[in-house]
Amino acid sequence: SRALKTMAMELHVPVIALAQLSRAVEGREDKRPLMSDLRESGSIEQDADIVSFLYRDDYYNKEARNDDNTSISELIIAKHRNGPTATIELLFKKNTSTFLNLRKEDKEV
């Protein structure tokens, strides 16, 4: 990850790196990913300017599933070197794998 960071700085371009989570998330009651779940991915946690995760409760929780091909997802900004961290709710459309801004009426999903 250090080489990616160096390349981004030298070329003045953003670089997006993807990492697989460790299986530790499977053993927790709250399945939301944490920065510590990236431990096996080298120094991504340290080198990254922004670390974000996507979380869908209906993936883990059958009671949260519905029949209309939509669900509420969370975009978790776990690290932001130059700004705040946050959790942002999004509408996920399963049939098109699309994330949309969540409206008030969508929260009833």
Short mmCIF file of C-alpha atoms in Angstrom, two decimals:
data_model
loop_
_atom_site.label_atom_id
_atom_site.label_comp_id
_atom_site.label_asym_id
_atom_site.label_seq_id
_atom_site.Cartn_x
_atom_site.Cartn_y
_atom_site.Cartn_z
CA SER A 1 0.00 0.00 0.00
CA ARG A 2 2.97 2.33 0.53
CA ALA A 3 3.88 1.95 -3.16
CA LEU A 4 0.31 2.90 -4.16
CA LYS A 5 0.46 5.97 -1.94
CA THR A 6 3.81 7.00 -3.44
CA MET A 7 2.49 6.53 -6.98
CA ALA A 8 -0.60 8.61 -6.25
CA MET A 9 1.52 11.44 -4.87
CA GLU A 10 4.04 11.34 -7.74
CA LEU A 11 1.39 11.26 -10.47
CA HIS A 12 -1.09 13.55 -8.66
CA VAL A 13 -3.92 11.07 -9.21
CA PRO A 14 -6.36 9.36 -6.88
CA VAL A 15 -5.83 5.64 -6.37
CA ILE A 16 -8.55 3.32 -5.14
CA ALA A 17 -7.37 0.07 -3.59
CA LEU A 18 -9.74 -2.72 -2.62
CA ALA A 19 -9.07 -5.13 0.22
CA GLN A 20 -10.75 -8.26 1.46
CA LEU A 21 -11.87 -8.26 5.08
CA SER A 22 -10.62 -10.83 7.53
CA ARG A 23 -13.09 -13.45 8.74
CA ALA A 24 -13.21 -11.82 12.19
CA VAL A 25 -16.37 -9.98 11.16
CA GLU A 26 -18.21 -13.31 10.91
CA GLY A 27 -17.63 -14.03 14.60
CA ARG A 28 -19.07 -10.75 15.89
CA GLU A 29 -22.68 -10.00 16.69
CA ASP A 30 -22.44 -6.60 14.97
CA LYS A 31 -21.23 -7.44 11.46
CA ARG A 32 -20.30 -3.88 10.52
CA PRO A 33 -16.69 -3.89 9.32
CA LEU A 34 -14.01 -2.21 11.42
CA MET A 35 -10.58 -0.86 10.52
CA SER A 36 -9.05 -3.75 12.45
CA ASP A 37 -10.63 -6.13 9.93
CA LEU A 38 -8.03 -4.85 7.43
CA ARG A 39 -5.07 -6.01 9.53
CA GLU A 40 -4.09 -8.79 7.15
CA SER A 41 -4.01 -6.34 4.24
CA GLY A 42 -0.63 -4.88 5.14
CA SER A 43 -0.46 -1.22 5.96
CA ILE A 44 -3.62 -0.10 4.15
CA GLU A 45 -5.09 1.16 7.41
CA GLN A 46 -2.01 3.28 8.04
CA ASP A 47 -1.29 4.54 4.51
CA ALA A 48 -4.80 5.28 3.27
CA ASP A 49 -6.19 8.80 3.35
CA ILE A 50 -9.75 7.47 3.34
CA VAL A 51 -11.01 4.05 4.38
CA SER A 52 -14.64 3.26 3.67
CA PHE A 53 -16.81 0.18 3.96
CA LEU A 54 -20.19 -0.83 2.60
CA TYR A 55 -22.51 -2.68 4.97
CA ARG A 56 -25.89 -4.27 4.21
CA ASP A 57 -27.75 -5.62 7.22
CA ASP A 58 -29.95 -7.80 5.00
CA TYR A 59 -26.86 -9.71 3.86
CA TYR A 60 -26.40 -11.07 7.40
CA ASN A 61 -29.88 -10.69 8.89
CA LYS A 62 -32.70 -12.61 7.19
CA GLU A 63 -35.31 -10.62 9.15
CA ALA A 64 -34.08 -7.43 7.46
CA ARG A 65 -34.79 -8.78 3.96
CA ASN A 66 -37.77 -7.64 1.94
CA ASP A 67 -39.29 -8.65 -1.38
CA ASP A 68 -38.98 -5.42 -3.34
CA ASN A 69 -35.32 -5.72 -4.39
CA THR A 70 -34.21 -2.76 -2.26
CA SER A 71 -32.53 -2.41 1.09
CA ILE A 72 -30.92 0.26 3.19
CA SER A 73 -27.14 0.10 3.10
CA GLU A 74 -24.51 1.98 5.05
CA LEU A 75 -21.47 3.71 3.61
CA ILE A 76 -19.12 3.81 6.59
CA ILE A 77 -16.31 6.37 6.35
CA ALA A 78 -14.05 4.78 8.96
CA LYS A 79 -11.04 7.02 8.31
CA HIS A 80 -10.69 10.40 6.65
CA ARG A 81 -7.28 11.98 7.02
CA ASN A 82 -8.56 15.46 6.14
CA GLY A 83 -12.15 15.32 7.32
CA PRO A 84 -14.75 13.75 9.56
CA THR A 85 -15.77 10.13 9.76
CA ALA A 86 -19.43 9.30 9.27
CA THR A 87 -22.00 6.67 8.40
CA ILE A 88 -24.24 7.52 5.47
CA GLU A 89 -27.39 5.57 4.70
CA LEU A 90 -28.00 4.71 1.05
CA LEU A 91 -30.71 2.87 -0.83
CA PHE A 92 -29.39 -0.28 -2.52
CA LYS A 93 -31.26 -1.60 -5.56
CA LYS A 94 -30.36 -5.28 -5.76
CA ASN A 95 -31.57 -5.92 -9.30
CA THR A 96 -29.18 -3.30 -10.73
CA SER A 97 -26.52 -3.24 -7.97
CA THR A 98 -27.07 0.50 -7.68
CA PHE A 99 -26.66 2.74 -4.65
CA LEU A 100 -28.86 5.85 -4.47
CA ASN A 101 -29.32 8.74 -2.08
CA LEU A 102 -31.83 7.77 0.59
CA ARG A 103 -35.05 9.77 0.76
CA LYS A 104 -37.30 9.94 3.82
CA GLU A 105 -39.87 7.64 2.22
CA ASP A 106 -37.14 5.06 1.49
CA LYS A 107 -36.43 4.61 5.20
CA GLU A 108 -39.65 2.62 5.43
CA VAL A 109 -38.03 -0.18 3.35
#
